[in-house]
CSV table of C-alpha atoms in Angstrom, one decimal:
chain,number,residue,atom,x,y,z
A,1,MET,CA,7.5,66.9,-3.7
A,2,ALA,CA,7.0,63.6,-5.0
A,3,ARG,CA,10.7,62.6,-4.3
A,4,LYS,CA,10.3,64.0,-0.8
A,5,ALA,CA,7.0,61.9,-0.5
A,6,VAL,CA,9.2,58.8,-1.4
A,7,ARG,CA,11.9,59.6,1.1
A,8,TYR,CA,9.3,60.0,4.0
A,9,ARG,CA,7.7,57.0,3.0
A,10,GLN,CA,11.2,54.9,3.3
A,11,PHE,CA,12.3,56.4,6.2
A,12,ARG,CA,9.0,55.7,8.0
A,13,ASN,CA,9.3,52.0,6.9
A,14,ARG,CA,12.9,51.8,8.2
A,15,LEU,CA,11.7,53.4,11.4
A,16,ASN,CA,8.9,50.8,12.1
A,17,GLN,CA,11.2,48.0,11.1
A,18,ALA,CA,13.7,49.4,13.7
A,19,PHE,CA,11.6,49.8,16.7
A,20,ILE,CA,8.0,48.3,16.2
A,21,ARG,CA,9.1,44.7,16.6
A,22,PRO,CA,9.1,42.1,19.2
A,23,GLN,CA,13.0,42.2,19.3
A,24,THR,CA,12.7,45.7,20.6
A,25,LEU,CA,11.4,44.4,24.1
A,26,ALA,CA,14.8,42.8,25.0
A,27,PHE,CA,16.2,46.3,25.4
A,28,VAL,CA,13.4,47.5,27.9
A,29,PRO,CA,15.2,46.6,31.1
A,30,ALA,CA,18.5,48.4,29.8
A,31,LEU,CA,16.4,51.5,29.2
A,32,MET,CA,14.8,51.6,32.5
A,33,LEU,CA,18.1,51.2,34.1
A,34,GLY,CA,19.8,53.9,32.2
A,35,GLY,CA,16.9,56.2,32.7
A,36,TYR,CA,17.4,55.6,36.8
A,37,TRP,CA,21.2,56.1,36.5
A,38,PHE,CA,21.3,59.3,34.7
A,39,GLY,CA,18.0,61.1,35.6
A,40,GLY,CA,16.7,59.6,38.9
A,41,GLU,CA,13.1,58.4,39.4
A,42,GLY,CA,11.8,61.4,37.3
A,43,LEU,CA,13.5,60.1,34.1
A,44,LEU,CA,12.6,56.6,34.9
A,45,MET,CA,9.1,57.4,35.3
A,46,LEU,CA,9.1,59.5,32.1
A,47,THR,CA,10.7,56.3,30.2
A,48,ALA,CA,8.4,53.9,31.7
A,49,VAL,CA,5.5,55.6,30.7
A,50,THR,CA,6.6,56.7,27.0
A,51,PHE,CA,8.1,53.9,25.8
A,52,PRO,CA,5.3,51.6,26.1
A,53,VAL,CA,2.8,54.0,24.6
A,54,VAL,CA,5.1,54.6,21.8
A,55,LEU,CA,5.2,50.5,21.2
A,56,LEU,CA,1.4,50.5,21.5
A,57,LEU,CA,0.6,53.3,19.2
A,58,GLY,CA,3.3,52.3,16.5
A,59,GLY,CA,2.1,48.9,16.8
A,60,LEU,CA,-1.5,49.7,16.3
A,61,VAL,CA,-0.9,51.9,13.4
A,62,GLU,CA,1.1,49.3,11.7
A,63,GLY,CA,-1.0,46.7,12.4
A,64,ASP,CA,-4.0,48.6,10.9
A,65,ARG,CA,-2.0,49.6,8.0
A,66,ASP,CA,-1.0,46.0,7.3
A,67,LYS,CA,-4.6,44.8,7.8
A,68,ASN,CA,-5.9,47.2,5.2
A,69,TRP,CA,-3.2,46.5,2.6
A,70,VAL,CA,-3.5,42.5,2.9
A,71,ASP,CA,-5.4,40.3,1.1
A,72,GLY,CA,-7.4,38.3,3.9
A,73,LEU,CA,-7.4,34.8,2.3
A,74,THR,CA,-4.1,34.5,0.7
A,75,GLY,CA,-1.9,37.1,2.7
A,76,LEU,CA,-0.8,38.9,-0.3
A,77,ALA,CA,-1.0,42.4,-0.6
A,78,ASN,CA,-4.1,44.0,-1.9
A,79,ARG,CA,-5.0,46.4,-5.0
A,80,ASP,CA,-4.3,49.2,-2.6
A,81,ARG,CA,-0.9,48.2,-1.6
A,82,LEU,CA,0.2,47.2,-5.1
A,83,LEU,CA,-0.7,50.6,-6.5
A,84,ASP,CA,1.3,52.3,-3.7
A,85,THR,CA,4.2,50.5,-4.2
A,86,LEU,CA,4.1,50.7,-7.9
A,87,SER,CA,3.5,54.6,-7.7
A,88,GLY,CA,6.4,54.8,-5.3
A,89,HIS,CA,8.8,52.9,-8.0
A,90,LEU,CA,7.6,55.2,-10.6
A,91,GLU,CA,8.2,58.2,-8.6
A,92,ALA,CA,11.7,57.2,-7.3
A,93,TYR,CA,13.2,55.1,-10.2
A,94,GLU,CA,11.6,55.7,-13.7
A,95,GLY,CA,13.8,57.9,-15.7
A,96,ARG,CA,16.7,57.6,-13.3
A,97,GLY,CA,18.5,54.4,-14.9
A,98,GLN,CA,16.1,52.0,-13.3
A,99,SER,CA,12.2,51.2,-14.0
A,100,THR,CA,9.4,48.6,-13.1
A,101,VAL,CA,6.9,46.3,-14.8
A,102,ALA,CA,3.8,45.6,-13.7
A,103,LEU,CA,2.4,41.8,-14.4
A,104,VAL,CA,-1.2,40.5,-14.0
A,105,ILE,CA,-2.1,36.8,-13.9
A,106,GLN,CA,-5.2,35.0,-14.2
A,107,LEU,CA,-6.0,31.2,-13.7
A,108,ASP,CA,-7.5,29.7,-16.7
A,109,ASP,CA,-10.8,28.0,-16.8
A,110,PHE,CA,-11.7,28.9,-13.0
A,111,SER,CA,-15.6,28.6,-13.4
A,112,GLU,CA,-14.8,24.8,-13.9
A,113,ILE,CA,-12.5,24.7,-11.1
A,114,ALA,CA,-14.8,26.2,-8.7
A,115,GLU,CA,-17.6,23.8,-9.9
A,116,ALA,CA,-15.6,20.8,-9.6
A,117,LEU,CA,-13.8,21.7,-6.3
A,118,GLY,CA,-16.4,23.9,-4.2
A,119,SER,CA,-15.7,26.7,-2.2
A,120,THR,CA,-13.2,24.9,0.2
A,121,GLY,CA,-11.0,23.5,-2.5
A,122,THR,CA,-11.1,26.5,-4.7
A,123,GLU,CA,-9.7,28.8,-1.6
A,124,GLU,CA,-6.9,25.9,-1.4
A,125,ILE,CA,-6.2,26.5,-4.9
A,126,LEU,CA,-6.2,30.0,-4.8
A,127,ARG,CA,-3.7,29.9,-1.4
A,128,CYS,CA,-1.4,27.5,-3.4
A,129,THR,CA,-1.2,29.8,-6.3
A,130,ALA,CA,-0.2,32.5,-4.0
A,131,ASP,CA,2.6,30.3,-2.5
A,132,ARG,CA,3.8,29.7,-5.8
A,133,ILE,CA,4.0,33.0,-7.1
A,134,LEU,CA,5.8,34.3,-4.2
A,135,THR,CA,8.3,31.2,-4.7
A,136,ALA,CA,8.7,32.4,-8.6
A,137,ILE,CA,9.5,36.1,-7.6
A,138,ARG,CA,12.5,38.2,-6.2
A,139,PRO,CA,12.7,39.5,-2.6
A,140,GLY,CA,12.2,42.9,-3.7
A,141,ASP,CA,9.3,42.1,-5.7
A,142,LEU,CA,5.7,42.7,-4.5
A,143,ALA,CA,2.8,40.0,-5.2
A,144,GLY,CA,-0.8,40.6,-4.6
A,145,ARG,CA,-4.2,39.5,-5.2
A,146,LEU,CA,-6.6,41.9,-7.2
A,147,VAL,CA,-9.8,39.8,-7.4
A,148,GLU,CA,-11.0,36.3,-7.3
A,149,HIS,CA,-8.7,34.3,-9.2
A,150,ARG,CA,-6.6,37.4,-10.6
A,151,PHE,CA,-3.4,38.1,-9.1
A,152,ALA,CA,-0.6,40.7,-9.9
A,153,VAL,CA,3.2,41.3,-9.5
A,154,VAL,CA,5.0,44.6,-9.2
A,155,LEU,CA,8.8,44.2,-10.1
A,156,GLY,CA,11.2,45.8,-7.7
A,157,PRO,CA,13.6,48.4,-9.4
A,158,VAL,CA,15.2,46.9,-12.3
A,159,ARG,CA,18.0,48.4,-14.6
A,160,GLN,CA,16.8,47.1,-17.9
A,161,ALA,CA,13.1,46.5,-17.4
A,162,ASN,CA,12.4,45.4,-21.1
A,163,MET,CA,10.1,42.7,-23.0
A,164,GLU,CA,12.8,40.1,-22.4
A,165,VAL,CA,12.5,40.8,-18.7
A,166,GLY,CA,8.6,40.7,-18.6
A,167,LEU,CA,8.5,37.4,-20.6
A,168,ARG,CA,11.2,35.8,-18.5
A,169,VAL,CA,9.3,36.6,-15.4
A,170,ALA,CA,5.6,35.6,-17.0
A,171,GLU,CA,7.1,32.1,-18.0
A,172,ARG,CA,8.7,31.5,-14.6
A,173,LEU,CA,5.3,32.4,-13.1
A,174,GLN,CA,3.4,30.3,-15.6
A,175,ALA,CA,5.9,27.3,-14.7
A,176,GLU,CA,5.6,27.5,-11.0
A,177,ILE,CA,1.7,27.9,-11.3
A,178,GLY,CA,1.5,25.0,-13.8
A,179,GLU,CA,3.1,22.4,-11.3
A,180,PRO,CA,0.5,19.5,-10.2
A,181,ILE,CA,-1.5,20.5,-6.8
A,182,SER,CA,-2.4,17.6,-4.6
A,183,LEU,CA,-5.9,18.1,-3.0
A,184,ASP,CA,-8.0,15.6,-1.3
A,185,ALA,CA,-6.3,12.7,-2.4
A,186,GLY,CA,-6.2,14.1,-6.0
A,187,THR,CA,-4.1,15.8,-8.4
A,188,PHE,CA,-5.1,19.1,-10.1
A,189,PHE,CA,-3.4,21.0,-12.9
A,190,VAL,CA,-4.1,24.7,-13.4
A,191,SER,CA,-2.9,27.1,-16.1
A,192,ALA,CA,-2.5,30.8,-16.2
A,193,SER,CA,-2.6,33.7,-18.5
A,194,VAL,CA,-0.4,36.4,-18.1
A,195,GLY,CA,-0.1,40.0,-19.3
A,196,PHE,CA,2.5,42.3,-18.4
A,197,CYS,CA,3.2,46.4,-18.9
A,198,LEU,CA,6.4,48.0,-19.1
A,199,ALA,CA,6.4,51.5,-17.5
A,200,ARG,CA,7.5,53.2,-20.8
A,201,ARG,CA,4.7,51.5,-22.8
A,202,ALA,CA,1.8,52.4,-20.3
A,203,PRO,CA,-0.7,54.6,-21.5
A,204,SER,CA,0.2,57.4,-18.8
A,205,ARG,CA,2.9,57.5,-16.3
A,206,ASP,CA,0.9,56.6,-13.1
A,207,ALA,CA,0.3,53.2,-11.2
A,208,ALA,CA,-3.4,53.0,-12.2
A,209,SER,CA,-3.1,53.4,-15.8
A,210,MET,CA,0.1,50.8,-15.9
A,211,LEU,CA,-1.8,48.3,-13.7
A,212,GLU,CA,-5.0,48.6,-15.8
A,213,ALA,CA,-2.9,48.1,-19.1
A,214,ALA,CA,-1.4,44.9,-17.7
A,215,GLU,CA,-4.9,43.4,-17.0
A,216,MET,CA,-5.8,44.6,-20.9
A,217,ALA,CA,-2.8,42.6,-21.9
A,218,MET,CA,-3.9,39.5,-19.8
A,219,ASP,CA,-7.2,39.8,-21.0
A,220,GLU,CA,-5.8,39.6,-24.6
A,221,ALA,CA,-3.6,36.7,-23.6
A,222,ARG,CA,-6.8,35.0,-22.4
A,223,ARG,CA,-8.6,35.4,-25.7
A,224,SER,CA,-5.5,33.6,-27.7
A,225,GLY,CA,-6.0,30.5,-25.3
A,226,LYS,CA,-5.0,28.9,-22.5
A,227,ASN,CA,-1.4,29.7,-20.8
A,228,ALA,CA,-0.8,32.6,-23.2
A,229,ILE,CA,1.5,35.5,-22.5
A,230,ARG,CA,0.8,39.1,-23.8
A,231,ALA,CA,2.4,42.6,-23.6
A,232,TYR,CA,0.6,45.5,-23.7
A,233,SER,CA,0.8,48.0,-26.6
A,234,SER,CA,-0.9,51.0,-27.9
A,235,GLU,CA,-2.3,49.0,-30.8
A,236,MET,CA,-3.9,46.7,-28.0
A,237,GLY,CA,-5.7,49.6,-26.7
A,238,GLU,CA,-7.1,50.4,-30.0
A,239,ALA,CA,-8.2,46.8,-30.5
A,240,ILE,CA,-10.0,47.0,-27.2
A,241,GLU,CA,-11.9,50.3,-27.8
A,242,ILE,CA,-12.9,48.6,-31.2
A,243,ARG,CA,-14.4,45.7,-29.2
A,244,GLN,CA,-16.0,48.2,-26.7
A,245,ASN,CA,-17.6,49.9,-29.6
A,246,LEU,CA,-18.9,46.6,-31.2
A,247,SER,CA,-20.5,45.8,-27.8
A,248,GLU,CA,-22.6,49.1,-28.1
A,249,GLU,CA,-23.5,48.5,-31.7
A,250,ILE,CA,-24.6,44.9,-31.7
A,251,VAL,CA,-28.1,45.2,-30.7
A,252,GLN,CA,-28.8,47.5,-33.4
A,253,ALA,CA,-27.1,45.3,-35.6
A,254,PHE,CA,-29.5,42.5,-34.9
A,255,SER,CA,-32.3,44.7,-35.0
A,256,ASP,CA,-31.0,46.1,-38.8
A,257,GLY,CA,-30.5,42.3,-40.1
A,258,GLN,CA,-26.8,43.0,-40.4
A,259,VAL,CA,-26.1,39.5,-38.4
A,260,ARG,CA,-26.7,36.7,-40.5
A,261,PRO,CA,-25.5,33.1,-41.7
A,262,TRP,CA,-22.8,32.7,-44.4
A,263,PHE,CA,-22.8,29.1,-46.2
A,264,GLN,CA,-19.5,27.0,-46.6
A,265,PRO,CA,-20.1,24.3,-48.8
A,266,GLN,CA,-19.3,20.6,-47.7
A,267,ILE,CA,-18.5,18.0,-50.4
A,268,SER,CA,-18.5,14.2,-50.8
A,269,THR,CA,-15.0,12.7,-51.8
A,270,ASP,CA,-16.9,9.8,-53.4
A,271,THR,CA,-19.2,12.1,-55.9
A,272,GLY,CA,-17.9,15.5,-55.7
A,273,LEU,CA,-21.7,16.6,-54.8
A,274,VAL,CA,-22.6,19.0,-52.3
A,275,SER,CA,-23.5,17.1,-49.2
A,276,GLY,CA,-24.3,19.9,-47.0
A,277,PHE,CA,-23.5,23.7,-45.9
A,278,GLU,CA,-22.0,24.7,-42.7
A,279,ALA,CA,-23.8,28.0,-41.4
A,280,LEU,CA,-21.4,30.4,-39.9
A,281,ALA,CA,-22.4,33.8,-38.2
A,282,ARG,CA,-21.1,37.1,-40.0
A,283,TRP,CA,-21.7,40.7,-39.3
A,284,ASP,CA,-22.0,42.8,-42.3
A,285,HIS,CA,-20.8,45.9,-40.3
A,286,PRO,CA,-21.5,49.4,-42.3
A,287,GLU,CA,-17.9,50.6,-41.7
A,288,ARG,CA,-15.7,47.5,-41.0
A,289,GLY,CA,-17.0,45.2,-43.8
A,290,VAL,CA,-18.0,41.6,-43.0
A,291,LEU,CA,-16.8,40.3,-39.7
A,292,PRO,CA,-16.4,36.8,-38.5
A,293,LEU,CA,-17.9,35.6,-35.6
A,294,ARG,CA,-14.5,35.5,-33.6
A,295,ASP,CA,-14.1,39.2,-34.0
A,296,PHE,CA,-17.8,40.0,-32.4
A,297,MET,CA,-18.6,37.1,-30.1
A,298,GLU,CA,-17.0,38.9,-27.2
A,299,ALA,CA,-19.5,41.7,-28.3
A,300,ILE,CA,-22.5,39.3,-28.2
A,301,ASP,CA,-21.5,37.9,-24.9
A,302,ASN,CA,-21.3,41.3,-23.3
A,303,ALA,CA,-24.4,42.3,-24.6
A,304,GLY,CA,-26.5,39.0,-23.7
A,305,MET,CA,-27.2,38.2,-27.2
A,306,SER,CA,-26.1,34.6,-27.4
A,307,GLU,CA,-29.7,33.4,-27.5
A,308,ARG,CA,-30.8,35.9,-30.0
A,309,LEU,CA,-27.6,34.9,-32.5
A,310,GLY,CA,-28.8,31.0,-32.0
A,311,ASP,CA,-32.5,32.1,-32.9
A,312,VAL,CA,-31.3,34.1,-36.1
A,313,MET,CA,-28.9,31.4,-37.3
A,314,LEU,CA,-31.4,28.4,-36.9
A,315,PHE,CA,-34.2,30.4,-38.6
A,316,GLN,CA,-32.3,31.8,-41.4
A,317,SER,CA,-30.7,28.5,-42.1
A,318,LEU,CA,-33.8,26.7,-42.2
A,319,SER,CA,-35.2,29.2,-44.3
A,320,ALA,CA,-32.2,28.8,-46.7
A,321,LEU,CA,-32.9,25.0,-46.8
A,322,ARG,CA,-36.6,25.8,-47.9
A,323,LEU,CA,-35.5,28.2,-50.7
A,324,TRP,CA,-32.8,25.6,-52.2
A,325,ASP,CA,-35.5,23.0,-52.0
A,326,LYS,CA,-37.9,25.3,-53.8
A,327,SER,CA,-35.0,26.5,-56.5
A,328,GLY,CA,-34.5,22.7,-57.4
A,329,TYR,CA,-31.0,22.6,-55.8
A,330,ARG,CA,-30.4,19.3,-53.6
A,331,VAL,CA,-28.9,20.3,-50.2
A,332,PRO,CA,-29.1,17.4,-48.1
A,333,ARG,CA,-28.6,19.2,-44.6
A,334,VAL,CA,-27.5,22.5,-43.0
A,335,GLY,CA,-25.2,22.4,-39.9
A,336,ILE,CA,-25.3,25.0,-37.2
A,337,ASN,CA,-22.9,25.2,-34.2
A,338,PHE,CA,-24.1,25.5,-30.8
A,339,THR,CA,-22.3,27.0,-28.1
A,340,GLY,CA,-22.3,25.4,-24.4
A,341,ALA,CA,-24.5,28.4,-23.3
A,342,GLU,CA,-27.1,27.4,-26.0
A,343,LEU,CA,-27.1,23.7,-25.1
A,344,ARG,CA,-27.7,24.3,-21.3
A,345,ASN,CA,-30.8,26.1,-22.5
A,346,PRO,CA,-33.6,23.4,-21.3
A,347,ARG,CA,-35.9,24.8,-24.2
A,348,LEU,CA,-33.5,24.0,-26.8
A,349,VAL,CA,-35.1,20.8,-28.1
A,350,ASP,CA,-38.6,22.1,-28.0
A,351,LYS,CA,-37.5,25.1,-30.0
A,352,ILE,CA,-35.4,23.1,-32.5
A,353,ARG,CA,-38.7,20.8,-32.9
A,354,TRP,CA,-41.0,23.6,-33.4
A,355,GLU,CA,-38.8,25.4,-36.0
A,356,LEU,CA,-38.5,22.2,-38.0
A,357,ASP,CA,-42.2,21.7,-38.0
A,358,ARG,CA,-42.7,25.4,-39.0
A,359,PHE,CA,-40.6,25.0,-42.3
A,360,ASP,CA,-42.0,21.1,-42.8
A,361,LEU,CA,-38.4,19.9,-42.7
A,362,THR,CA,-37.4,16.7,-41.2
A,363,PRO,CA,-34.8,16.5,-38.5
A,364,ASP,CA,-32.2,14.9,-40.4
A,365,ARG,CA,-32.0,17.9,-42.7
A,366,LEU,CA,-30.3,19.5,-39.6
A,367,THR,CA,-26.9,18.9,-38.3
A,368,ILE,CA,-26.0,20.1,-34.8
A,369,GLY,CA,-22.4,21.2,-34.3
A,370,ILE,CA,-20.8,20.6,-30.9
A,371,GLN,CA,-17.2,21.6,-30.0
A,372,GLU,CA,-14.8,18.9,-28.9
A,373,THR,CA,-14.6,20.8,-25.6
A,374,VAL,CA,-17.9,20.3,-24.8
A,375,VAL,CA,-17.5,16.7,-24.7
A,376,THR,CA,-14.5,16.4,-23.0
A,377,ASP,CA,-15.3,18.9,-20.3
A,378,SER,CA,-18.9,18.9,-19.7
A,379,ASN,CA,-20.5,17.1,-16.6
A,380,ASN,CA,-23.8,19.2,-17.0
A,381,ASP,CA,-26.6,16.9,-17.3
A,382,THR,CA,-28.9,19.5,-19.1
A,383,ILE,CA,-26.3,19.5,-22.2
A,384,THR,CA,-25.9,15.8,-22.1
A,385,ALA,CA,-29.8,15.5,-22.3
A,386,ASN,CA,-30.3,18.1,-24.9
A,387,ILE,CA,-27.9,16.6,-27.3
A,388,ALA,CA,-29.2,13.0,-26.6
A,389,ALA,CA,-32.7,14.3,-27.2
A,390,LEU,CA,-31.8,16.1,-30.6
A,391,ALA,CA,-29.9,12.8,-31.7
A,392,LYS,CA,-33.2,10.8,-30.9
A,393,LEU,CA,-35.2,13.4,-32.6
A,394,GLY,CA,-33.3,12.6,-35.7
A,395,CYS,CA,-30.8,15.4,-35.7
A,396,GLU,CA,-27.3,14.7,-37.0
A,397,ILE,CA,-24.5,15.4,-34.5
A,398,ASP,CA,-21.0,16.5,-35.6
A,399,LEU,CA,-18.0,16.8,-33.2
A,400,ASP,CA,-16.3,19.8,-34.2
A,401,ASN,CA,-12.3,20.2,-34.1
A,402,PHE,CA,-11.9,16.7,-33.4
A,403,GLY,CA,-8.2,15.7,-32.3
A,404,THR,CA,-7.5,18.7,-30.2
A,405,ARG,CA,-9.0,17.8,-26.8
A,406,HIS,CA,-8.8,14.0,-26.9
A,407,ALA,CA,-12.5,13.1,-26.8
A,408,SER,CA,-13.1,9.5,-25.4
A,409,ILE,CA,-14.7,7.0,-27.4
A,410,ALA,CA,-17.2,6.6,-24.3
A,411,ASN,CA,-18.2,10.3,-24.5
A,412,ILE,CA,-18.6,9.9,-28.4
A,413,ARG,CA,-20.9,7.3,-27.8
A,414,ARG,CA,-22.7,9.3,-24.7
A,415,PHE,CA,-23.4,12.1,-27.0
A,416,GLY,CA,-24.9,10.4,-30.1
A,417,VAL,CA,-22.1,11.6,-32.4
A,418,ASN,CA,-22.8,10.7,-36.1
A,419,ARG,CA,-19.8,12.3,-37.5
A,420,ILE,CA,-16.5,13.8,-36.7
A,421,LYS,CA,-14.9,16.7,-38.0
A,422,ILE,CA,-11.2,16.4,-38.2
A,423,ASP,CA,-9.5,19.7,-37.1
A,424,LYS,CA,-7.6,21.7,-39.9
A,425,SER,CA,-4.5,21.5,-37.9
A,426,PHE,CA,-4.6,17.9,-39.2
A,427,THR,CA,-5.4,18.7,-42.8
A,428,THR,CA,-2.9,21.3,-43.6
A,429,ARG,CA,0.0,20.1,-45.6
A,430,LEU,CA,-1.5,16.4,-45.6
A,431,ASP,CA,-0.2,15.9,-49.2
A,432,ASN,CA,3.3,16.3,-48.5
A,433,GLN,CA,3.7,15.3,-44.7
A,434,ARG,CA,3.9,11.9,-43.9
A,435,ASP,CA,3.1,12.3,-40.0
A,436,GLN,CA,0.0,14.2,-40.9
A,437,GLN,CA,-1.0,11.3,-43.2
A,438,ARG,CA,-0.4,8.7,-40.5
A,439,MET,CA,-2.4,10.7,-37.8
A,440,VAL,CA,-5.3,11.1,-40.2
A,441,SER,CA,-5.2,7.7,-41.6
A,442,ALA,CA,-5.4,6.5,-37.6
A,443,ILE,CA,-8.3,9.1,-37.1
A,444,LEU,CA,-10.2,7.7,-40.1
A,445,ALA,CA,-9.6,4.0,-39.2
A,446,MET,CA,-11.0,4.4,-35.6
A,447,ALA,CA,-14.1,6.3,-37.0
A,448,GLU,CA,-14.6,3.2,-39.6
A,449,GLN,CA,-14.5,0.9,-36.7
A,450,LEU,CA,-17.1,2.9,-34.7
A,451,ASP,CA,-19.2,3.4,-37.7
A,452,LEU,CA,-18.9,7.3,-37.9
A,453,GLN,CA,-19.0,9.5,-40.8
A,454,THR,CA,-15.9,11.9,-41.4
A,455,LEU,CA,-15.4,15.4,-42.4
A,456,ALA,CA,-12.1,17.1,-42.9
A,457,GLU,CA,-12.1,20.6,-42.1
A,458,GLY,CA,-9.7,23.5,-43.4
A,459,VAL,CA,-8.9,22.2,-46.8
A,460,GLU,CA,-6.7,24.5,-48.8
A,461,SER,CA,-5.4,22.9,-51.8
A,462,HIS,CA,-6.4,20.3,-54.6
A,463,GLY,CA,-3.4,18.1,-53.1
A,464,GLU,CA,-4.8,18.0,-49.6
A,465,HIS,CA,-8.5,17.1,-50.9
A,466,ALA,CA,-7.1,14.2,-53.1
A,467,MET,CA,-5.2,13.0,-50.2
A,468,LEU,CA,-8.1,12.7,-47.9
A,469,ALA,CA,-10.4,11.1,-50.7
A,470,GLN,CA,-7.4,8.4,-50.9
A,471,LEU,CA,-7.2,7.8,-47.3
A,472,GLY,CA,-11.0,7.4,-47.0
A,473,CYS,CA,-12.5,10.9,-45.4
A,474,GLY,CA,-16.1,10.9,-46.4
A,475,HIS,CA,-16.6,14.7,-46.8
A,476,VAL,CA,-14.4,17.9,-47.2
A,477,GLN,CA,-14.8,21.5,-46.6
A,478,GLY,CA,-12.5,24.5,-46.6
A,479,ASN,CA,-11.4,27.8,-48.7
A,480,GLY,CA,-9.9,25.4,-51.4
A,481,ILE,CA,-13.3,24.2,-52.1
A,482,ALA,CA,-15.2,27.5,-51.5
A,483,PRO,CA,-15.0,30.2,-48.9
A,484,PRO,CA,-18.2,30.7,-46.8
A,485,LEU,CA,-20.9,32.6,-49.0
A,486,PRO,CA,-23.6,35.0,-48.4
A,487,PHE,CA,-27.1,33.1,-49.5
A,488,GLU,CA,-27.2,35.0,-52.7
A,489,GLY,CA,-24.1,33.5,-53.6
A,490,THR,CA,-24.7,29.7,-52.9
A,491,MET,CA,-26.7,28.9,-55.9
A,492,SER,CA,-24.6,30.6,-58.6
A,493,TRP,CA,-21.7,28.6,-56.8
A,494,MET,CA,-23.8,25.5,-56.9
A,495,ASP,CA,-24.2,26.1,-60.6
A,496,LYS,CA,-20.6,26.3,-61.3
A,497,HIS,CA,-19.6,23.4,-59.1
A,498,SER,CA,-22.2,21.2,-61.1
A,499,CYS,CA,-20.4,22.3,-64.4
A,500,ARG,CA,-17.1,21.7,-63.2
A,501,ILE,CA,-17.8,17.9,-61.7
A,502,GLY,CA,-20.0,16.8,-64.7
A,503,GLN,CA,-20.8,13.2,-64.1
A,504,PRO,CA,-19.2,12.6,-60.7
A,505,PRO,CA,-16.6,10.1,-60.5
A,506,ARG,CA,-16.0,8.1,-57.4
A,507,ILE,CA,-12.7,8.7,-56.3
A,508,GLY,CA,-12.8,7.4,-52.8
A,509,ARG,CA,-11.4,4.1,-51.2
A,510,PRO,CA,-13.7,1.2,-52.8
A,511,THR,CA,-16.4,-0.2,-50.5
A,512,GLN,CA,-16.1,-3.6,-49.0
């Protein structure tokens, strides 16, 4: 029956293409003459009435069908037509020497695009993207728009629908979409994440399941960063299920105190003494063990618990400072990383001021970590005002992951940054890579000219530590010094560290 349905659909399409089109009108006079010649006035009358009715009904049916199957903004197929076409391919070709691939494409950072361009400019970007997708595919393939800035492509029958084919098409789509777009006397660049699913890898052999799997793969690509490509696999489905379960458990985890900060030491390259700790969120899951923030950040976002996480990190980090002070340990400051969403909170400064007063701590004991993406991409006045107010309050401002997004000197000044944290991609193998050394040396020279402190992240070896000290980096942190520790382990680590360094030598660059 499925095979008959496909044949009927193909026959119907051919019939429509043959008769329901404007060119058919050219034959009307000949049909009228033939009707009169062979059948007299009766057949002429029958032809004159029947033929326009056929054209009208066929045109209406086809027009309604097209209207229901086409996206109004871009002119591409909509989800229903994509599913219908994909279903037809699976029924007609799967297991008979040919197959298909479903791809889902989503524009990266679309909210920023919409905020910058407004509705008119955003629609133009979407139409331009649709045109470029059509340019990138073959005549037998079908492109569609699923929702907002998410598109899909269903490949026509392919003899070898394998991973190489999926990757090649995905890369071609990304290349076309990534070309500059001229709009309102400006040039814009967009990128896209792509996920695809091979028919033989789909959770089940039906169109809806295959398209959903391609969407899952696209979501995984987005988790990996911009302009990424991922293919669906059964392991991916299991990972998604785990994350969904975490989303359901996260609220109870906060209630049970399972989410709390772990602390990674930062030490001075001049003295070897502890110069601070960075607070990093960890979930002590009863079944999965200790999870880093990247493994449950999505669960927090889904549950709307971002503000709760910020509150827990702030309270427990300041509590840790007070306990270190009472126990006689010298920890100058603790650093807490704030997301863009937290920095948009108009009550943030008042909350931090109140918590500092509550614990009787001066603002310089708290370091506010902001991502370089916040500095380079943010035009939000609340974020700018909050960071400026925290700097004025006396909190130290750390710029995280420096070197990955090209933060300008003007923005560093605008946000009142006190210290830049050199991204771990620059410190890896620093002790034996001359190019890395030149890059870090240039960053340190710039920081010195701007009177900024420096901290290198991701230090894994004694060689990297020694080279950073030699080049003049002020502070270091990384697993080579100590991994993140629960609060209970920080004091024993500081005891051992003090014994190791003894009388701390000065190993940095001499002060001028």
